[in-house]
Tab-separated table of N, CA, C and O in Angstrom:
chain	number	residue	atom	x	y	z
A	1	VAL	N	100.832	48.227	83.933
A	1	VAL	CA	100.749	49.055	85.112
A	1	VAL	C	100.400	48.198	86.343
A	1	VAL	O	100.979	48.380	87.405
A	2	LEU	N	99.447	47.287	86.217
A	2	LEU	CA	99.049	46.450	87.346
A	2	LEU	C	100.200	45.566	87.831
A	2	LEU	O	100.386	45.392	89.042
A	3	VAL	N	100.966	45.027	86.879
A	3	VAL	CA	102.095	44.168	87.258
A	3	VAL	C	103.152	44.983	87.994
A	3	VAL	O	103.710	44.534	89.002
A	4	SER	N	103.418	46.207	87.539
A	4	SER	CA	104.417	47.035	88.225
A	4	SER	C	103.933	47.451	89.614
A	4	SER	O	104.726	47.501	90.563
A	5	MET	N	102.626	47.723	89.757
A	5	MET	CA	102.083	48.051	91.080
A	5	MET	C	102.211	46.859	92.024
A	5	MET	O	102.565	47.011	93.194
A	6	PHE	N	101.950	45.670	91.515
A	6	PHE	CA	102.081	44.476	92.346
A	6	PHE	C	103.533	44.245	92.733
A	6	PHE	O	103.826	43.845	93.861
A	7	THR	N	104.466	44.519	91.819
A	7	THR	CA	105.889	44.360	92.115
A	7	THR	C	106.318	45.342	93.210
A	7	THR	O	107.062	44.971	94.127
A	8	VAL	N	105.855	46.566	93.141
A	8	VAL	CA	106.179	47.549	94.182
A	8	VAL	C	105.596	47.099	95.515
A	8	VAL	O	106.243	47.196	96.563
A	9	PHE	N	104.370	46.572	95.496
A	9	PHE	CA	103.755	46.060	96.725
A	9	PHE	C	104.595	44.932	97.315
A	9	PHE	O	104.853	44.889	98.517
A	10	ARG	N	105.049	44.008	96.462
A	10	ARG	CA	105.883	42.905	96.939
A	10	ARG	C	107.193	43.430	97.518
A	10	ARG	O	107.694	42.888	98.523
A	11	CYS	N	107.756	44.466	96.932
A	11	CYS	CA	108.993	45.038	97.463
A	11	CYS	C	108.760	45.636	98.847
A	11	CYS	O	109.628	45.559	99.711
A	12	MET	N	107.604	46.229	99.061
A	12	MET	CA	107.322	46.857	100.355
A	12	MET	C	107.136	45.821	101.458
A	12	MET	O	107.409	46.109	102.619
A	13	ILE	N	106.679	44.628	101.108
A	13	ILE	CA	106.504	43.617	102.143
A	13	ILE	C	107.696	42.675	102.239
A	13	ILE	O	107.688	41.760	103.054
A	14	GLY	N	108.706	42.888	101.447
A	14	GLY	CA	109.948	42.155	101.644
A	14	GLY	C	110.398	41.267	100.505
A	14	GLY	O	111.545	40.852	100.471
A	15	ASP	N	109.531	40.950	99.556
A	15	ASP	CA	109.924	40.065	98.457
A	15	ASP	C	110.197	40.899	97.218
A	15	ASP	O	109.374	41.030	96.343
A	16	CYS	N	111.367	41.472	97.162
A	16	CYS	CA	111.716	42.365	96.059
A	16	CYS	C	112.578	41.605	95.049
A	16	CYS	O	113.784	41.815	94.939
A	17	SER	N	111.921	40.693	94.307
A	17	SER	CA	112.661	39.897	93.322
A	17	SER	C	111.839	39.769	92.050
A	17	SER	O	110.638	40.004	92.026
A	18	THR	N	112.533	39.363	90.994
A	18	THR	CA	111.852	39.152	89.712
A	18	THR	C	111.226	37.767	89.694
A	18	THR	O	111.372	36.990	90.629
A	19	LYS	N	110.529	37.450	88.589
A	19	LYS	CA	109.944	36.118	88.455
A	19	LYS	C	111.019	35.040	88.474
A	19	LYS	O	110.789	33.938	88.949
A	20	GLY	N	112.188	35.373	87.983
A	20	GLY	CA	113.295	34.430	87.959
A	20	GLY	C	114.034	34.317	89.285
A	20	GLY	O	114.957	33.511	89.419
A	21	GLY	N	113.685	35.146	90.270
A	21	GLY	CA	114.317	35.075	91.579
A	21	GLY	C	115.477	36.032	91.765
A	21	GLY	O	116.135	36.027	92.797
A	22	LEU	N	115.751	36.874	90.768
A	22	LEU	CA	116.845	37.847	90.879
A	22	LEU	C	116.383	39.064	91.688
A	22	LEU	O	115.226	39.475	91.615
A	23	SER	N	117.293	39.661	92.413
A	23	SER	CA	116.968	40.804	93.260
A	23	SER	C	116.761	42.061	92.425
A	23	SER	O	117.642	42.484	91.675
A	24	LEU	N	115.589	42.687	92.599
A	24	LEU	CA	115.325	43.940	91.888
A	24	LEU	C	116.164	45.080	92.444
A	24	LEU	O	116.554	45.982	91.709
A	25	VAL	N	116.437	45.040	93.742
A	25	VAL	CA	117.251	46.091	94.360
A	25	VAL	C	118.653	46.086	93.743
A	25	VAL	O	119.199	47.146	93.421
A	26	ALA	N	119.208	44.908	93.576
A	26	ALA	CA	120.545	44.820	92.969
A	26	ALA	C	120.517	45.302	91.520
A	26	ALA	O	121.416	46.036	91.092
A	27	TRP	N	119.487	44.912	90.791
A	27	TRP	CA	119.383	45.342	89.391
A	27	TRP	C	119.234	46.861	89.287
A	27	TRP	O	119.895	47.498	88.476
A	28	LEU	N	118.351	47.419	90.093
A	28	LEU	CA	118.151	48.867	90.045
A	28	LEU	C	119.380	49.599	90.573
A	28	LEU	O	119.701	50.703	90.103
A	29	GLY	N	120.095	49.012	91.539
A	29	GLY	CA	121.323	49.614	92.051
A	29	GLY	C	122.407	49.682	90.979
A	29	GLY	O	123.141	50.668	90.893
A	30	VAL	N	122.494	48.644	90.169
A	30	VAL	CA	123.475	48.647	89.076
A	30	VAL	C	123.109	49.733	88.065
A	30	VAL	O	123.965	50.458	87.561
A	31	GLY	N	121.809	49.864	87.793
A	31	GLY	CA	121.361	50.844	86.796
A	31	GLY	C	121.428	52.281	87.277
A	31	GLY	O	121.819	53.168	86.517
A	32	TYR	N	121.070	52.538	88.524
A	32	TYR	CA	120.976	53.916	89.016
A	32	TYR	C	122.081	54.301	89.995
A	32	TYR	O	122.189	55.465	90.371
A	33	GLY	N	122.843	53.354	90.478
A	33	GLY	CA	123.988	53.670	91.324
A	33	GLY	C	123.645	53.872	92.792
A	33	GLY	O	122.602	53.453	93.291
A	34	ALA	N	124.571	54.561	93.483
A	34	ALA	CA	124.480	54.741	94.930
A	34	ALA	C	123.267	55.578	95.330
A	34	ALA	O	122.732	55.418	96.433
A	35	ARG	N	122.833	56.468	94.440
A	35	ARG	CA	121.657	57.292	94.738
A	35	ARG	C	120.433	56.405	94.978
A	35	ARG	O	119.646	56.640	95.886
A	36	PHE	N	120.270	55.357	94.184
A	36	PHE	CA	119.141	54.438	94.366
A	36	PHE	C	119.252	53.720	95.709
A	36	PHE	O	118.257	53.607	96.435
A	37	TYR	N	120.447	53.227	96.032
A	37	TYR	CA	120.616	52.529	97.311
A	37	TYR	C	120.257	53.430	98.488
A	37	TYR	O	119.585	53.014	99.431
A	38	LEU	N	120.695	54.677	98.437
A	38	LEU	CA	120.404	55.610	99.514
A	38	LEU	C	118.898	55.858	99.634
A	38	LEU	O	118.326	55.795	100.729
A	39	LEU	N	118.250	56.125	98.518
A	39	LEU	CA	116.803	56.350	98.540
A	39	LEU	C	116.047	55.094	98.971
A	39	LEU	O	115.052	55.179	99.705
A	40	TYR	N	116.502	53.936	98.544
A	40	TYR	CA	115.841	52.679	98.917
A	40	TYR	C	115.941	52.447	100.428
A	40	TYR	O	114.948	52.126	101.080
A	41	VAL	N	117.128	52.628	100.972
A	41	VAL	CA	117.319	52.425	102.417
A	41	VAL	C	116.489	53.437	103.207
A	41	VAL	O	115.808	53.073	104.176
A	42	LEU	N	116.510	54.699	102.819
A	42	LEU	CA	115.715	55.713	103.518
A	42	LEU	C	114.218	55.427	103.402
A	42	LEU	O	113.476	55.525	104.379
A	43	GLY	N	113.782	55.088	102.203
A	43	GLY	CA	112.358	54.789	101.994
A	43	GLY	C	111.892	53.593	102.805
A	43	GLY	O	110.848	53.638	103.468
A	44	MET	N	112.645	52.506	102.763
A	44	MET	CA	112.251	51.305	103.518
A	44	MET	C	112.296	51.567	105.021
A	44	MET	O	111.430	51.094	105.763
A	45	THR	N	113.288	52.324	105.481
A	45	THR	CA	113.369	52.644	106.900
A	45	THR	C	112.160	53.462	107.341
A	45	THR	O	111.555	53.177	108.379
A	46	CYS	N	111.804	54.461	106.554
A	46	CYS	CA	110.634	55.284	106.895
A	46	CYS	C	109.357	54.461	106.899
A	46	CYS	O	108.529	54.577	107.804
A	47	VAL	N	109.180	53.626	105.898
A	47	VAL	CA	107.968	52.806	105.816
A	47	VAL	C	107.899	51.840	106.994
A	47	VAL	O	106.867	51.724	107.657
A	48	ILE	N	108.995	51.175	107.276
A	48	ILE	CA	108.992	50.186	108.362
A	48	ILE	C	108.750	50.852	109.710
A	48	ILE	O	107.882	50.433	110.473
A	49	PHE	N	109.490	51.925	110.009
A	49	PHE	CA	109.318	52.574	111.309
A	49	PHE	C	107.968	53.266	111.422
A	49	PHE	O	107.363	53.276	112.495
A	50	ALA	N	107.484	53.854	110.336
A	50	ALA	CA	106.176	54.513	110.390
A	50	ALA	C	105.074	53.500	110.644
A	50	ALA	O	104.185	53.731	111.465
A	51	LEU	N	105.122	52.375	109.964
A	51	LEU	CA	104.086	51.355	110.169
A	51	LEU	C	104.150	50.773	111.572
A	51	LEU	O	103.117	50.618	112.234
A	52	PHE	N	105.341	50.458	112.044
A	52	PHE	CA	105.466	49.925	113.403
A	52	PHE	C	105.015	50.946	114.438
A	52	PHE	O	104.392	50.596	115.438
A	53	ASN	N	105.319	52.209	114.201
A	53	ASN	CA	104.903	53.261	115.121
A	53	ASN	C	103.377	53.361	115.165
A	53	ASN	O	102.787	53.484	116.243
A	54	VAL	N	102.731	53.313	114.023
A	54	VAL	CA	101.263	53.387	113.978
A	54	VAL	C	100.649	52.172	114.660
A	54	VAL	O	99.728	52.306	115.478
A	55	PHE	N	101.139	50.990	114.357
A	55	PHE	CA	100.593	49.778	114.979
A	55	PHE	C	100.800	49.800	116.494
A	55	PHE	O	99.895	49.466	117.255
A	56	THR	N	101.970	50.194	116.929
A	56	THR	CA	102.245	50.256	118.365
A	56	THR	C	101.350	51.288	119.038
A	56	THR	O	100.812	51.037	120.126
A	57	ALA	N	101.162	52.431	118.411
A	57	ALA	CA	100.295	53.464	118.983
A	57	ALA	C	98.855	52.964	119.096
A	57	ALA	O	98.183	53.217	120.101
A	58	LEU	N	98.382	52.237	118.102
A	58	LEU	CA	97.017	51.694	118.157
A	58	LEU	C	96.871	50.683	119.288
A	58	LEU	O	95.873	50.686	120.022
A	59	ILE	N	97.857	49.834	119.448
A	59	ILE	CA	97.800	48.819	120.505
A	59	ILE	C	97.852	49.477	121.883
A	59	ILE	O	97.084	49.127	122.781
A	60	VAL	N	98.745	50.443	122.056
A	60	VAL	CA	98.865	51.129	123.345
A	60	VAL	C	97.571	51.880	123.662
A	60	VAL	O	97.072	51.845	124.788
A	61	GLU	N	96.999	52.558	122.678
A	61	GLU	CA	95.762	53.301	122.898
A	61	GLU	C	94.614	52.371	123.276
A	61	GLU	O	93.850	52.665	124.200
A	62	ALA	N	94.501	51.246	122.589
A	62	ALA	CA	93.443	50.284	122.916
A	62	ALA	C	93.634	49.728	124.324
A	62	ALA	O	92.658	49.555	125.069
A	63	THR	N	94.857	49.478	124.702
A	63	THR	CA	95.142	48.982	126.054
A	63	THR	C	94.783	50.024	127.103
A	63	THR	O	94.173	49.703	128.132
A	64	MET	N	95.144	51.271	126.877
A	64	MET	CA	94.845	52.331	127.832
A	64	MET	C	93.340	52.541	127.986
A	64	MET	O	92.847	52.745	129.092
A	65	VAL	N	92.607	52.494	126.886
A	65	VAL	CA	91.148	52.641	126.951
A	65	VAL	C	90.550	51.484	127.746
A	65	VAL	O	89.674	51.683	128.594
A	66	GLY	N	91.026	50.282	127.509
A	66	GLY	CA	90.534	49.118	128.249
A	66	GLY	C	90.835	49.217	129.728
A	66	GLY	O	89.981	48.909	130.566
A	67	LEU	N	92.024	49.659	130.083
A	67	LEU	CA	92.381	49.812	131.495
A	67	LEU	C	91.552	50.898	132.166
A	67	LEU	O	91.127	50.747	133.312
A	68	ARG	N	91.316	51.990	131.450
A	68	ARG	CA	90.504	53.067	131.999
A	68	ARG	C	89.074	52.580	132.254
A	68	ARG	O	88.484	52.872	133.286
A	69	TYR	N	88.530	51.817	131.326
A	69	TYR	CA	87.182	51.272	131.478
A	69	TYR	C	87.128	50.315	132.673
A	69	TYR	O	86.197	50.376	133.478
A	70	ASN	N	88.137	49.453	132.789
A	70	ASN	CA	88.172	48.509	133.913
A	70	ASN	C	88.298	49.234	135.245
A	70	ASN	O	87.705	48.820	136.242
A	71	ASP	N	89.083	50.305	135.288
A	71	ASP	CA	89.262	51.057	136.524
A	71	ASP	C	87.950	51.707	136.953
A	71	ASP	O	87.575	51.652	138.128
A	72	ILE	N	87.237	52.301	136.022
A	72	ILE	CA	85.942	52.924	136.333
A	72	ILE	C	84.957	51.865	136.806
A	72	ILE	O	84.243	52.058	137.787
A	73	ARG	N	84.944	50.752	136.140
A	73	ARG	CA	84.025	49.681	136.517
A	73	ARG	C	84.350	49.141	137.918
A	73	ARG	O	83.459	48.870	138.718
A	74	ARG	N	85.634	48.983	138.226
A	74	ARG	CA	86.043	48.502	139.540
A	74	ARG	C	85.629	49.487	140.630
A	74	ARG	O	85.147	49.088	141.697
A	75	LYS	N	85.780	50.787	140.386
A	75	LYS	CA	85.363	51.790	141.364
A	75	LYS	C	83.848	51.727	141.594
A	75	LYS	O	83.388	51.833	142.733
A	76	GLN	N	83.083	51.569	140.525
A	76	GLN	CA	81.636	51.469	140.669
A	76	GLN	C	81.250	50.225	141.457
A	76	GLN	O	80.353	50.270	142.308
A	77	GLN	N	81.921	49.120	141.216
A	77	GLN	CA	81.637	47.895	141.955
A	77	GLN	C	81.974	48.051	143.436
A	77	GLN	O	81.223	47.588	144.302
A	78	ASN	N	83.082	48.702	143.742
A	78	ASN	CA	83.457	48.924	145.144
A	78	ASN	C	82.434	49.811	145.852
A	78	ASN	O	82.076	49.549	147.003
A	79	MET	N	81.969	50.861	145.161
A	79	MET	CA	80.963	51.728	145.761
A	79	MET	C	79.664	50.964	146.000
A	79	MET	O	79.038	51.090	147.057
A	80	TYR	N	79.261	50.167	145.028
A	80	TYR	CA	78.036	49.389	145.176
A	80	TYR	C	78.177	48.386	146.319
A	80	TYR	O	77.258	48.221	147.118
A	81	GLU	N	79.330	47.745	146.398
A	81	GLU	CA	79.552	46.751	147.450
A	81	GLU	C	79.510	47.402	148.834
A	81	GLU	O	78.895	46.866	149.767
A	82	ALA	N	80.134	48.555	148.980
A	82	ALA	CA	80.118	49.256	150.268
A	82	ALA	C	78.692	49.648	150.648
A	82	ALA	O	78.275	49.491	151.803
A	83	LYS	N	77.940	50.136	149.688
A	83	LYS	CA	76.546	50.517	149.937
A	83	LYS	C	75.712	49.294	150.319
A	83	LYS	O	74.897	49.341	151.244
A	84	TYR	N	75.932	48.204	149.623
A	84	TYR	CA	75.192	46.966	149.878
A	84	TYR	C	75.480	46.443	151.294
A	84	TYR	O	74.555	46.092	152.044
A	85	VAL	N	76.745	46.413	151.671
A	85	VAL	CA	77.129	45.931	153.003
A	85	VAL	C	76.546	46.849	154.073
A	85	VAL	O	76.045	46.386	155.110
A	86	LYS	N	76.599	48.142	153.847
A	86	LYS	CA	76.063	49.109	154.801
A	86	LYS	C	74.565	48.869	155.018
A	86	LYS	O	74.094	48.846	156.160
A	87	GLU	N	73.820	48.676	153.943
A	87	GLU	CA	72.381	48.425	154.058
A	87	GLU	C	72.103	47.106	154.765
A	87	GLU	O	71.187	47.014	155.592
A	88	LYS	N	72.866	46.086	154.472
A	88	LYS	CA	72.670	44.790	155.129
A	88	LYS	C	72.970	44.886	156.625
A	88	LYS	O	72.263	44.311	157.446
A	89	LEU	N	74.027	45.601	156.993
A	89	LEU	CA	74.342	45.776	158.410
A	89	LEU	C	73.237	46.539	159.136
A	89	LEU	O	72.870	46.196	160.262
A	90	ARG	N	72.710	47.558	158.497
A	90	ARG	CA	71.594	48.295	159.103
A	90	ARG	C	70.392	47.369	159.311
A	90	ARG	O	69.723	47.436	160.340
A	91	GLY	N	70.123	46.519	158.353
A	91	GLY	CA	69.016	45.567	158.478
A	91	GLY	C	69.229	44.586	159.620
A	91	GLY	O	68.296	44.276	160.375
A	92	ILE	N	70.454	44.114	159.746
A	92	ILE	CA	70.768	43.170	160.830
A	92	ILE	C	70.599	43.847	162.186
A	92	ILE	O	70.000	43.290	163.109
A	93	VAL	N	71.125	45.062	162.320
A	93	VAL	CA	71.005	45.792	163.581
A	93	VAL	C	69.533	46.059	163.887
A	93	VAL	O	69.091	45.935	165.035
A	94	ALA	N	68.741	46.404	162.901
A	94	ALA	CA	67.311	46.653	163.116
A	94	ALA	C	66.617	45.385	163.596
A	94	ALA	O	65.795	45.423	164.510
A	95	ARG	N	66.952	44.248	162.996
A	95	ARG	CA	66.339	42.980	163.417
A	95	ARG	C	66.759	42.607	164.829
A	95	ARG	O	65.957	42.124	165.622
A	96	ILE	N	68.019	42.834	165.170
A	96	ILE	CA	68.498	42.515	166.510
A	96	ILE	C	67.811	43.414	167.536
A	96	ILE	O	67.403	42.963	168.600
A	97	SER	N	67.665	44.692	167.199
A	97	SER	CA	67.018	45.605	168.144
A	97	SER	C	65.544	45.263	168.320
A	97	SER	O	64.987	45.482	169.394
A	98	VAL	N	64.898	44.706	167.308
A	98	VAL	CA	63.507	44.260	167.446
A	98	VAL	C	63.447	43.024	168.329
A	98	VAL	O	62.553	42.881	169.172
A	99	LEU	N	64.397	42.122	168.152
A	99	LEU	CA	64.401	40.900	168.945
A	99	LEU	C	64.733	41.166	170.403
A	99	LEU	O	64.231	40.486	171.296
A	100	ARG	N	65.614	42.131	170.666
A	100	ARG	CA	66.042	42.442	172.035
A	100	ARG	C	65.859	43.936	172.280
A	100	ARG	O	66.821	44.681	172.363
A	101	PRO	N	64.616	44.373	172.407
A	101	PRO	CA	64.384	45.814	172.541
A	101	PRO	C	64.944	46.413	173.824
A	101	PRO	O	65.358	47.563	173.837
A	102	GLY	N	65.001	45.696	174.929
A	102	GLY	CA	65.474	46.264	176.184
A	102	GLY	C	66.906	45.909	176.497
A	102	GLY	O	67.338	46.010	177.638
A	103	SER	N	67.673	45.485	175.501
A	103	SER	CA	69.041	45.052	175.779
A	103	SER	C	69.903	46.240	176.170
A	103	SER	O	69.731	47.343	175.689
A	104	THR	N	70.819	45.969	177.065
A	104	THR	CA	71.752	47.012	177.494
A	104	THR	C	73.149	46.627	177.034
A	104	THR	O	73.436	45.470	176.765
A	105	GLY	N	74.007	47.584	177.019
A	105	GLY	CA	75.370	47.321	176.577
A	105	GLY	C	75.466	47.432	175.069
A	105	GLY	O	74.473	47.499	174.358
A	106	GLY	N	76.645	47.462	174.580
A	106	GLY	CA	76.856	47.585	173.145
A	106	GLY	C	76.647	49.020	172.695
A	106	GLY	O	76.644	49.955	173.479
A	107	MET	N	76.430	49.196	171.436
A	107	MET	CA	76.305	50.507	170.843
A	107	MET	C	74.837	50.903	170.749
A	107	MET	O	73.989	50.075	170.435
A	108	LYS	N	74.560	52.159	170.990
A	108	LYS	CA	73.211	52.665	170.825
A	108	LYS	C	72.971	52.957	169.351
A	108	LYS	O	73.905	53.087	168.562
A	109	LYS	N	71.710	53.080	168.988
A	109	LYS	CA	71.349	53.285	167.591
A	109	LYS	C	71.964	54.570	167.034
A	109	LYS	O	72.462	54.597	165.913
A	110	ASP	N	71.947	55.637	167.827
A	110	ASP	CA	72.545	56.897	167.366
A	110	ASP	C	74.041	56.750	167.140
A	110	ASP	O	74.581	57.261	166.154
A	111	GLU	N	74.706	56.035	168.038
A	111	GLU	CA	76.145	55.810	167.880
A	111	GLU	C	76.431	54.988	166.627
A	111	GLU	O	77.355	55.266	165.871
A	112	PHE	N	75.612	53.956	166.419
A	112	PHE	CA	75.793	53.103	165.244
A	112	PHE	C	75.586	53.907	163.960
A	112	PHE	O	76.367	53.820	163.020
A	113	ASN	N	74.527	54.711	163.929
A	113	ASN	CA	74.269	55.529	162.741
A	113	ASN	C	75.397	56.514	162.502
A	113	ASN	O	75.792	56.756	161.356
A	114	HIS	N	75.939	57.062	163.576
A	114	HIS	CA	77.057	57.998	163.432
A	114	HIS	C	78.286	57.295	162.844
A	114	HIS	O	78.969	57.829	161.968
A	115	VAL	N	78.559	56.089	163.313
A	115	VAL	CA	79.704	55.333	162.812
A	115	VAL	C	79.490	54.932	161.342
A	115	VAL	O	80.405	54.975	160.531
A	116	MET	N	78.259	54.577	161.000
A	116	MET	CA	77.969	54.115	159.642
A	116	MET	C	77.964	55.252	158.627
A	116	MET	O	78.082	55.012	157.439
A	117	MET	N	77.800	56.476	159.047
A	117	MET	CA	77.760	57.596	158.113
A	117	MET	C	79.114	57.923	157.677
A	117	MET	O	79.977	57.930	157.313
C-alpha cells in the first residue's frame, strides 16, 4: 500500500514511471483504453489548475494585505508630519514675535492662526 501511495504521489508531481523507467500512463492506457486517458487528462488538468489557482490566490491576497498596511502607514506618517511641521512653525512664529514684539508688517497672530487651522 505504501509503495502504491508513493507511486501515485510521484505521478501527481510529474514522474509517472516505473522503477525500470517505463511510463505508467502508457501501461495503464493499454490496459484500460481511452477511458483511462480521458480521466487522466481531466484529473491532471484539475489538479494542476486548482493548485496554481490556490497558490496565485494566496500570493495576491498577501500582496493586497501588505499594500493595504503600507497605505495606512503612509497616511499616518503624512498626518504626523503635517502636525509636526505645524507645531514647529507655530514655535518659530512665537519666538519671532517674542524677539520683535513691536514689529509691523507681515501677518498678525490671528491671521496666522486662521491660516494654520
